[in-house]
mmCIF file with all atom_site columns, C-alpha atoms in Angstrom:
data_model
loop_
_atom_site.group_PDB
_atom_site.id
_atom_site.type_symbol
_atom_site.label_atom_id
_atom_site.label_alt_id
_atom_site.label_comp_id
_atom_site.label_asym_id
_atom_site.label_entity_id
_atom_site.label_seq_id
_atom_site.pdbx_PDB_ins_code
_atom_site.Cartn_x
_atom_site.Cartn_y
_atom_site.Cartn_z
_atom_site.occupancy
_atom_site.B_iso_or_equiv
_atom_site.pdbx_formal_charge
_atom_site.auth_seq_id
_atom_site.auth_comp_id
_atom_site.auth_asym_id
_atom_site.auth_atom_id
_atom_site.pdbx_PDB_model_num
ATOM 1   C CA . MET A 1 1   ? -0.996  25.687  4.304   1.00 56.00 ? 535 MET A CA 1
ATOM 2   C CA . ASN A 1 2   ? -0.703  26.313  0.592   1.00 70.00 ? 536 ASN A CA 1
ATOM 3   C CA . ASN A 1 3   ? -0.577  23.746  -2.326  1.00 83.00 ? 537 ASN A CA 1
ATOM 4   C CA . ILE A 1 4   ? 2.673   23.344  -3.955  1.00 88.00 ? 538 ILE A CA 1
ATOM 5   C CA . SER A 1 5   ? 3.187   24.086  -7.471  1.00 89.00 ? 539 SER A CA 1
ATOM 6   C CA . ASN A 1 6   ? 3.790   21.643  -10.453 1.00 88.00 ? 540 ASN A CA 1
ATOM 7   C CA . ALA A 1 7   ? 7.496   22.936  -10.847 1.00 90.00 ? 541 ALA A CA 1
ATOM 8   C CA . GLU A 1 8   ? 7.844   21.973  -7.019  1.00 92.00 ? 542 GLU A CA 1
ATOM 9   C CA . VAL A 1 9   ? 6.346   18.504  -7.734  1.00 91.00 ? 543 VAL A CA 1
ATOM 10  C CA . ASN A 1 10  ? 9.077   18.100  -10.415 1.00 91.00 ? 544 ASN A CA 1
ATOM 11  C CA . GLY A 1 11  ? 11.641  18.844  -7.906  1.00 93.00 ? 545 GLY A CA 1
ATOM 12  C CA . LEU A 1 12  ? 10.111  16.241  -5.491  1.00 95.00 ? 546 LEU A CA 1
ATOM 13  C CA . ARG A 1 13  ? 9.807   13.576  -7.816  1.00 96.00 ? 547 ARG A CA 1
ATOM 14  C CA . PRO A 1 14  ? 13.104  11.503  -7.226  1.00 97.00 ? 548 PRO A CA 1
ATOM 15  C CA . GLU A 1 15  ? 12.113  12.127  -3.201  1.00 97.00 ? 549 GLU A CA 1
ATOM 16  C CA . ILE A 1 16  ? 8.641   10.743  -3.748  1.00 98.00 ? 550 ILE A CA 1
ATOM 17  C CA . GLU A 1 17  ? 9.791   8.028   -6.124  1.00 98.00 ? 551 GLU A CA 1
ATOM 18  C CA . ASN A 1 18  ? 11.989  6.745   -3.366  1.00 98.00 ? 552 ASN A CA 1
ATOM 19  C CA . PHE A 1 19  ? 9.190   7.031   -0.862  1.00 98.00 ? 553 PHE A CA 1
ATOM 20  C CA . LEU A 1 20  ? 7.201   4.388   -2.856  1.00 99.00 ? 554 LEU A CA 1
ATOM 21  C CA . TYR A 1 21  ? 10.234  2.076   -3.429  1.00 98.00 ? 555 TYR A CA 1
ATOM 22  C CA . ARG A 1 22  ? 11.209  2.131   0.500   1.00 98.00 ? 556 ARG A CA 1
ATOM 23  C CA . GLU A 1 23  ? 7.409   1.492   1.133   1.00 97.00 ? 557 GLU A CA 1
ATOM 24  C CA . ALA A 1 24  ? 7.332   -1.769  -1.235  1.00 97.00 ? 558 ALA A CA 1
ATOM 25  C CA . ARG A 1 25  ? 10.820  -2.958  0.335   1.00 97.00 ? 559 ARG A CA 1
ATOM 26  C CA . MET A 1 26  ? 9.308   -2.484  3.883   1.00 96.00 ? 560 MET A CA 1
ATOM 27  C CA . MET A 1 27  ? 6.361   -4.499  2.782   1.00 94.00 ? 561 MET A CA 1
ATOM 28  C CA . ASP A 1 28  ? 8.575   -7.365  0.868   1.00 95.00 ? 562 ASP A CA 1
ATOM 29  C CA . LYS A 1 29  ? 10.647  -7.430  3.921   1.00 94.00 ? 563 LYS A CA 1
ATOM 30  C CA . HIS A 1 30  ? 7.855   -7.668  6.329   1.00 90.00 ? 564 HIS A CA 1
ATOM 31  C CA . GLN A 1 31  ? 8.989   -4.733  8.282   1.00 92.00 ? 565 GLN A CA 1
ATOM 32  C CA . PHE A 1 32  ? 5.692   -4.053  9.933   1.00 90.00 ? 566 PHE A CA 1
ATOM 33  C CA . ASP A 1 33  ? 6.973   -1.382  12.516  1.00 93.00 ? 567 ASP A CA 1
ATOM 34  C CA . ASP A 1 34  ? 9.175   0.445   9.566   1.00 96.00 ? 568 ASP A CA 1
ATOM 35  C CA . TRP A 1 35  ? 5.647   0.366   7.152   1.00 95.00 ? 569 TRP A CA 1
ATOM 36  C CA . GLU A 1 36  ? 3.561   1.558   9.974   1.00 95.00 ? 570 GLU A CA 1
ATOM 37  C CA . ALA A 1 37  ? 5.789   4.444   10.835  1.00 96.00 ? 571 ALA A CA 1
ATOM 38  C CA . MET A 1 38  ? 5.054   5.855   6.983   1.00 97.00 ? 572 MET A CA 1
ATOM 39  C CA . TRP A 1 39  ? 1.744   6.557   7.931   1.00 97.00 ? 573 TRP A CA 1
ATOM 40  C CA . SER A 1 40  ? 0.117   9.557   9.359   1.00 98.00 ? 574 SER A CA 1
ATOM 41  C CA . ASP A 1 41  ? -2.237  9.502   12.371  1.00 96.00 ? 575 ASP A CA 1
ATOM 42  C CA . LYS A 1 42  ? -4.997  10.128  9.746   1.00 96.00 ? 576 LYS A CA 1
ATOM 43  C CA . GLY A 1 43  ? -4.026  7.441   7.661   1.00 97.00 ? 577 GLY A CA 1
ATOM 44  C CA . VAL A 1 44  ? -6.782  5.241   5.741   1.00 97.00 ? 578 VAL A CA 1
ATOM 45  C CA . TYR A 1 45  ? -5.650  1.953   3.932   1.00 96.00 ? 579 TYR A CA 1
ATOM 46  C CA . TRP A 1 46  ? -8.325  0.769   1.162   1.00 95.00 ? 580 TRP A CA 1
ATOM 47  C CA . VAL A 1 47  ? -8.416  -2.250  -1.225  1.00 93.00 ? 581 VAL A CA 1
ATOM 48  C CA . PRO A 1 48  ? -11.678 -2.060  -2.911  1.00 93.00 ? 582 PRO A CA 1
ATOM 49  C CA . CYS A 1 49  ? -13.856 -5.021  -4.227  1.00 89.00 ? 583 CYS A CA 1
ATOM 50  C CA . ALA A 1 50  ? -14.941 -3.570  -7.200  1.00 82.00 ? 584 ALA A CA 1
ATOM 51  C CA . HIS A 1 51  ? -12.906 -0.711  -9.633  1.00 76.00 ? 585 HIS A CA 1
ATOM 52  C CA . ASP A 1 52  ? -15.565 2.049   -9.090  1.00 78.00 ? 586 ASP A CA 1
ATOM 53  C CA . SER A 1 53  ? -16.724 1.187   -5.542  1.00 83.00 ? 587 SER A CA 1
ATOM 54  C CA . ASP A 1 54  ? -17.547 3.431   -2.470  1.00 84.00 ? 588 ASP A CA 1
ATOM 55  C CA . PRO A 1 55  ? -16.221 2.257   0.854   1.00 87.00 ? 589 PRO A CA 1
ATOM 56  C CA . MET A 1 56  ? -19.122 3.807   2.693   1.00 85.00 ? 590 MET A CA 1
ATOM 57  C CA . THR A 1 57  ? -21.707 2.120   0.840   1.00 82.00 ? 591 THR A CA 1
ATOM 58  C CA . GLU A 1 58  ? -19.839 -1.135  -0.641  1.00 85.00 ? 592 GLU A CA 1
ATOM 59  C CA . VAL A 1 59  ? -17.854 -3.853  1.100   1.00 84.00 ? 593 VAL A CA 1
ATOM 60  C CA . SER A 1 60  ? -14.203 -3.606  0.581   1.00 87.00 ? 594 SER A CA 1
ATOM 61  C CA . ILE A 1 61  ? -11.104 -6.014  0.716   1.00 86.00 ? 595 ILE A CA 1
ATOM 62  C CA . ILE A 1 62  ? -9.573  -3.725  3.344   1.00 87.00 ? 596 ILE A CA 1
ATOM 63  C CA . TYR A 1 63  ? -10.610 -0.439  4.540   1.00 91.00 ? 597 TYR A CA 1
ATOM 64  C CA . ALA A 1 64  ? -9.099  0.615   7.558   1.00 93.00 ? 598 ALA A CA 1
ATOM 65  C CA . ASN A 1 65  ? -8.509  3.641   9.461   1.00 91.00 ? 599 ASN A CA 1
ATOM 66  C CA . ARG A 1 66  ? -5.202  4.286   11.347  1.00 93.00 ? 600 ARG A CA 1
ATOM 67  C CA . ALA A 1 67  ? -6.220  2.408   14.546  1.00 91.00 ? 601 ALA A CA 1
ATOM 68  C CA . GLY A 1 68  ? -7.427  -0.697  11.826  1.00 89.00 ? 602 GLY A CA 1
ATOM 69  C CA . ILE A 1 69  ? -4.051  -0.532  10.119  1.00 89.00 ? 603 ILE A CA 1
ATOM 70  C CA . ALA A 1 70  ? -2.390  -1.170  13.441  1.00 88.00 ? 604 ALA A CA 1
ATOM 71  C CA . THR A 1 71  ? -4.656  -3.987  14.273  1.00 87.00 ? 605 THR A CA 1
ATOM 72  C CA . ARG A 1 72  ? -3.925  -5.549  11.204  1.00 83.00 ? 606 ARG A CA 1
ATOM 73  C CA . LEU A 1 73  ? -0.317  -5.354  11.526  1.00 86.00 ? 607 LEU A CA 1
ATOM 74  C CA . GLY A 1 74  ? -0.684  -6.619  15.103  1.00 83.00 ? 608 GLY A CA 1
ATOM 75  C CA . ARG A 1 75  ? -2.111  -9.864  13.424  1.00 80.00 ? 609 ARG A CA 1
ATOM 76  C CA . MET A 1 76  ? 0.594   -9.863  11.140  1.00 78.00 ? 610 MET A CA 1
ATOM 77  C CA . ARG A 1 77  ? 3.116   -9.788  13.968  1.00 76.00 ? 611 ARG A CA 1
ATOM 78  C CA . SER A 1 78  ? 2.044   -12.116 15.857  1.00 76.00 ? 612 SER A CA 1
ATOM 79  C CA . LYS A 1 79  ? 2.169   -14.789 13.644  1.00 65.00 ? 613 LYS A CA 1
ATOM 80  C CA . ALA A 1 80  ? -1.143  -15.807 14.102  1.00 67.00 ? 614 ALA A CA 1
ATOM 81  C CA . MET A 1 81  ? -2.673  -15.868 10.690  1.00 62.00 ? 615 MET A CA 1
ATOM 82  C CA . TYR A 1 82  ? -2.594  -19.326 9.365   1.00 58.00 ? 616 TYR A CA 1
ATOM 83  C CA . VAL A 1 83  ? -2.913  -18.153 5.865   1.00 60.00 ? 617 VAL A CA 1
ATOM 84  C CA . GLN A 1 84  ? 0.858   -16.777 6.294   1.00 66.00 ? 618 GLN A CA 1
ATOM 85  C CA . ASP A 1 85  ? 2.313   -19.620 8.199   1.00 68.00 ? 619 ASP A CA 1
ATOM 86  C CA . PRO A 1 86  ? 5.038   -19.457 6.779   1.00 79.00 ? 620 PRO A CA 1
ATOM 87  C CA . ARG A 1 87  ? 4.900   -15.903 5.433   1.00 81.00 ? 621 ARG A CA 1
ATOM 88  C CA . SER A 1 88  ? 4.685   -15.524 1.840   1.00 87.00 ? 622 SER A CA 1
ATOM 89  C CA . ILE A 1 89  ? 7.947   -14.186 -0.102  1.00 90.00 ? 623 ILE A CA 1
ATOM 90  C CA . CYS A 1 90  ? 7.120   -11.330 -2.296  1.00 93.00 ? 624 CYS A CA 1
ATOM 91  C CA . SER A 1 91  ? 8.629   -9.261  -4.760  1.00 97.00 ? 625 SER A CA 1
ATOM 92  C CA . ARG A 1 92  ? 7.153   -6.029  -6.030  1.00 97.00 ? 626 ARG A CA 1
ATOM 93  C CA . ILE A 1 93  ? 7.873   -3.771  -8.801  1.00 98.00 ? 627 ILE A CA 1
ATOM 94  C CA . VAL A 1 94  ? 6.462   -0.255  -8.790  1.00 98.00 ? 628 VAL A CA 1
ATOM 95  C CA . GLY A 1 95  ? 6.264   1.851   -12.069 1.00 98.00 ? 629 GLY A CA 1
ATOM 96  C CA . ASN A 1 96  ? 4.495   4.269   -14.047 1.00 98.00 ? 630 ASN A CA 1
ATOM 97  C CA . ILE A 1 97  ? 4.679   6.496   -11.258 1.00 98.00 ? 631 ILE A CA 1
ATOM 98  C CA . GLU A 1 98  ? 2.832   9.754   -11.621 1.00 98.00 ? 632 GLU A CA 1
ATOM 99  C CA . VAL A 1 99  ? 3.187   12.523  -9.052  1.00 97.00 ? 633 VAL A CA 1
ATOM 100 C CA . TYR A 1 100 ? 0.856   15.881  -8.563  1.00 97.00 ? 634 TYR A CA 1
ATOM 101 C CA . PRO A 1 101 ? 0.112   18.782  -6.379  1.00 96.00 ? 635 PRO A CA 1
ATOM 102 C CA . GLY A 1 102 ? -2.103  17.300  -3.586  1.00 94.00 ? 636 GLY A CA 1
ATOM 103 C CA . GLU A 1 103 ? -4.053  18.864  -0.897  1.00 89.00 ? 637 GLU A CA 1
ATOM 104 C CA . ASP A 1 104 ? -2.604  21.041  1.844   1.00 87.00 ? 638 ASP A CA 1
ATOM 105 C CA . GLY A 1 105 ? 1.200   21.459  0.465   1.00 90.00 ? 639 GLY A CA 1
ATOM 106 C CA . GLY A 1 106 ? 1.026   17.261  0.036   1.00 96.00 ? 640 GLY A CA 1
ATOM 107 C CA . VAL A 1 107 ? 1.332   15.502  -2.968  1.00 98.00 ? 641 VAL A CA 1
ATOM 108 C CA . THR A 1 108 ? -0.807  12.427  -4.890  1.00 98.00 ? 642 THR A CA 1
ATOM 109 C CA . THR A 1 109 ? 0.796   9.667   -6.620  1.00 98.00 ? 643 THR A CA 1
ATOM 110 C CA . TYR A 1 110 ? -0.431  7.168   -9.160  1.00 98.00 ? 644 TYR A CA 1
ATOM 111 C CA . SER A 1 111 ? 1.597   3.910   -10.055 1.00 99.00 ? 645 SER A CA 1
ATOM 112 C CA . THR A 1 112 ? 1.079   0.785   -11.381 1.00 98.00 ? 646 THR A CA 1
ATOM 113 C CA . PHE A 1 113 ? 2.467   -2.516  -9.598  1.00 98.00 ? 647 PHE A CA 1
ATOM 114 C CA . ASN A 1 114 ? 3.246   -6.194  -10.059 1.00 98.00 ? 648 ASN A CA 1
ATOM 115 C CA . ILE A 1 115 ? 3.668   -8.324  -6.792  1.00 96.00 ? 649 ILE A CA 1
ATOM 116 C CA . THR A 1 116 ? 4.851   -11.826 -7.247  1.00 95.00 ? 650 THR A CA 1
ATOM 117 C CA . GLU A 1 117 ? 4.364   -14.023 -4.313  1.00 92.00 ? 651 GLU A CA 1
ATOM 118 C CA . PHE A 1 118 ? 5.750   -17.284 -3.536  1.00 93.00 ? 652 PHE A CA 1
ATOM 119 C CA . LYS A 1 119 ? 4.120   -19.718 -0.914  1.00 88.00 ? 653 LYS A CA 1
ATOM 120 C CA . ARG A 1 120 ? 5.373   -22.763 0.295   1.00 85.00 ? 654 ARG A CA 1
ATOM 121 C CA . ARG A 1 121 ? 3.364   -25.246 2.480   1.00 80.00 ? 655 ARG A CA 1
ATOM 122 C CA . GLY A 1 122 ? 5.000   -28.112 3.304   1.00 82.00 ? 656 GLY A CA 1
ATOM 123 C CA . HIS A 1 123 ? 6.260   -30.080 0.146   1.00 87.00 ? 657 HIS A CA 1
ATOM 124 C CA . LEU A 1 124 ? 3.643   -27.746 -1.897  1.00 88.00 ? 658 LEU A CA 1
ATOM 125 C CA . THR A 1 125 ? 4.559   -24.539 -3.384  1.00 90.00 ? 659 THR A CA 1
ATOM 126 C CA . HIS A 1 126 ? 2.281   -21.818 -5.085  1.00 87.00 ? 660 HIS A CA 1
ATOM 127 C CA . GLN A 1 127 ? 3.527   -18.625 -6.974  1.00 91.00 ? 661 GLN A CA 1
ATOM 128 C CA . THR A 1 128 ? 0.620   -16.017 -7.937  1.00 89.00 ? 662 THR A CA 1
ATOM 129 C CA . THR A 1 129 ? 1.071   -12.619 -9.385  1.00 91.00 ? 663 THR A CA 1
ATOM 130 C CA . TRP A 1 130 ? -0.838  -9.763  -8.356  1.00 93.00 ? 664 TRP A CA 1
ATOM 131 C CA . SER A 1 131 ? -1.340  -6.454  -10.456 1.00 95.00 ? 665 SER A CA 1
ATOM 132 C CA . GLY A 1 132 ? -2.862  -3.291  -10.176 1.00 96.00 ? 666 GLY A CA 1
ATOM 133 C CA . HIS A 1 133 ? -3.000  0.027   -9.608  1.00 97.00 ? 667 HIS A CA 1
ATOM 134 C CA . SER A 1 134 ? -2.224  2.506   -6.408  1.00 98.00 ? 668 SER A CA 1
ATOM 135 C CA . GLU A 1 135 ? -2.948  6.143   -5.139  1.00 98.00 ? 669 GLU A CA 1
ATOM 136 C CA . HIS A 1 136 ? -1.056  7.632   -2.724  1.00 98.00 ? 670 HIS A CA 1
ATOM 137 C CA . LYS A 1 137 ? -1.862  11.051  -0.667  1.00 98.00 ? 671 LYS A CA 1
ATOM 138 C CA . LEU A 1 138 ? 1.388   12.056  0.944   1.00 98.00 ? 672 LEU A CA 1
ATOM 139 C CA . SER A 1 139 ? 1.879   14.867  3.597   1.00 97.00 ? 673 SER A CA 1
ATOM 140 C CA . ARG A 1 140 ? 4.961   16.449  4.570   1.00 95.00 ? 674 ARG A CA 1
ATOM 141 C CA . HIS A 1 141 ? 5.636   15.989  8.445   1.00 95.00 ? 675 HIS A CA 1
ATOM 142 C CA . GLY A 1 142 ? 8.782   17.531  9.321   1.00 94.00 ? 676 GLY A CA 1
ATOM 143 C CA . ASP A 1 143 ? 11.673  16.181  7.249   1.00 93.00 ? 677 ASP A CA 1
ATOM 144 C CA . GLN A 1 144 ? 9.332   13.139  6.044   1.00 96.00 ? 678 GLN A CA 1
ATOM 145 C CA . TRP A 1 145 ? 6.470   12.214  4.082   1.00 98.00 ? 679 TRP A CA 1
ATOM 146 C CA . LEU A 1 146 ? 3.742   10.182  5.591   1.00 98.00 ? 680 LEU A CA 1
ATOM 147 C CA . MET A 1 147 ? 0.832   8.641   3.886   1.00 98.00 ? 681 MET A CA 1
ATOM 148 C CA . ASP A 1 148 ? -2.338  10.011  4.527   1.00 98.00 ? 682 ASP A CA 1
ATOM 149 C CA . TYR A 1 149 ? -4.242  7.432   2.266   1.00 98.00 ? 683 TYR A CA 1
ATOM 150 C CA . LYS A 1 150 ? -3.671  4.473   0.196   1.00 98.00 ? 684 LYS A CA 1
ATOM 151 C CA . LYS A 1 151 ? -5.758  2.865   -2.251  1.00 97.00 ? 685 LYS A CA 1
ATOM 152 C CA . VAL A 1 152 ? -4.818  -0.170  -4.208  1.00 96.00 ? 686 VAL A CA 1
ATOM 153 C CA . THR A 1 153 ? -7.072  -1.561  -7.105  1.00 95.00 ? 687 THR A CA 1
ATOM 154 C CA . LEU A 1 154 ? -6.280  -5.006  -7.719  1.00 94.00 ? 688 LEU A CA 1
ATOM 155 C CA . LEU A 1 155 ? -6.916  -6.026  -11.413 1.00 92.00 ? 689 LEU A CA 1
ATOM 156 C CA . ASN A 1 156 ? -8.690  -8.893  -10.488 1.00 87.00 ? 690 ASN A CA 1
ATOM 157 C CA . SER A 1 157 ? -10.724 -6.953  -7.697  1.00 83.00 ? 691 SER A CA 1
ATOM 158 C CA . ASP A 1 158 ? -14.355 -7.949  -9.296  1.00 80.00 ? 692 ASP A CA 1
ATOM 159 C CA . GLY A 1 159 ? -13.322 -11.593 -9.196  1.00 78.00 ? 693 GLY A CA 1
ATOM 160 C CA . GLU A 1 160 ? -12.230 -14.187 -7.140  1.00 80.00 ? 694 GLU A CA 1
ATOM 161 C CA . ILE A 1 161 ? -9.492  -13.005 -4.371  1.00 77.00 ? 695 ILE A CA 1
ATOM 162 C CA . PRO A 1 162 ? -7.783  -15.752 -2.453  1.00 73.00 ? 696 PRO A CA 1
ATOM 163 C CA . ALA A 1 163 ? -7.316  -14.759 1.205   1.00 71.00 ? 697 ALA A CA 1
ATOM 164 C CA . LEU A 1 164 ? -4.448  -11.531 1.108   1.00 71.00 ? 698 LEU A CA 1
ATOM 165 C CA . GLY A 1 165 ? -2.455  -12.485 4.313   1.00 69.00 ? 699 GLY A CA 1
ATOM 166 C CA . PHE A 1 166 ? 0.292   -9.832  3.148   1.00 70.00 ? 700 PHE A CA 1
ATOM 167 C CA . LEU A 1 167 ? 0.450   -6.165  2.704   1.00 70.00 ? 701 LEU A CA 1
ATOM 168 C CA . VAL A 1 168 ? -0.599  -4.959  -0.815  1.00 72.00 ? 702 VAL A CA 1
#
């Protein structure tokens, strides 16, 4: 498959931006089936521990292939994750979206995000802000885009990270 041109990418920008906004909404609403359907069969989901790390030689917060993504979502669907009982309420802002031609007719995106997480446990409440950068590699499958790769680099990934029981 041929790579797409910069002019074609500019024409696709609203469609790609809407894909990223939809993904954020699926994660905020805990719509795990819909979020999982946004992945291709070759999907890789990576949240590194360090900004310049290699998932093959260094530990990651998350490094999952397509089967690993399904396993993670299965745990979340089952409500067996103590850290998410009750589930966090999240609100995401996705911004600074850049879209570039990718490989094999796909696109690569770079964006920033802020997630506000609100957690209630009994009478205690806690609110945390998570910030970072995302890289997506998307490919066209029929009339829809799917994620082949998603890398989420948390700003504080080199520091102490509490349990991540929600999707980033």
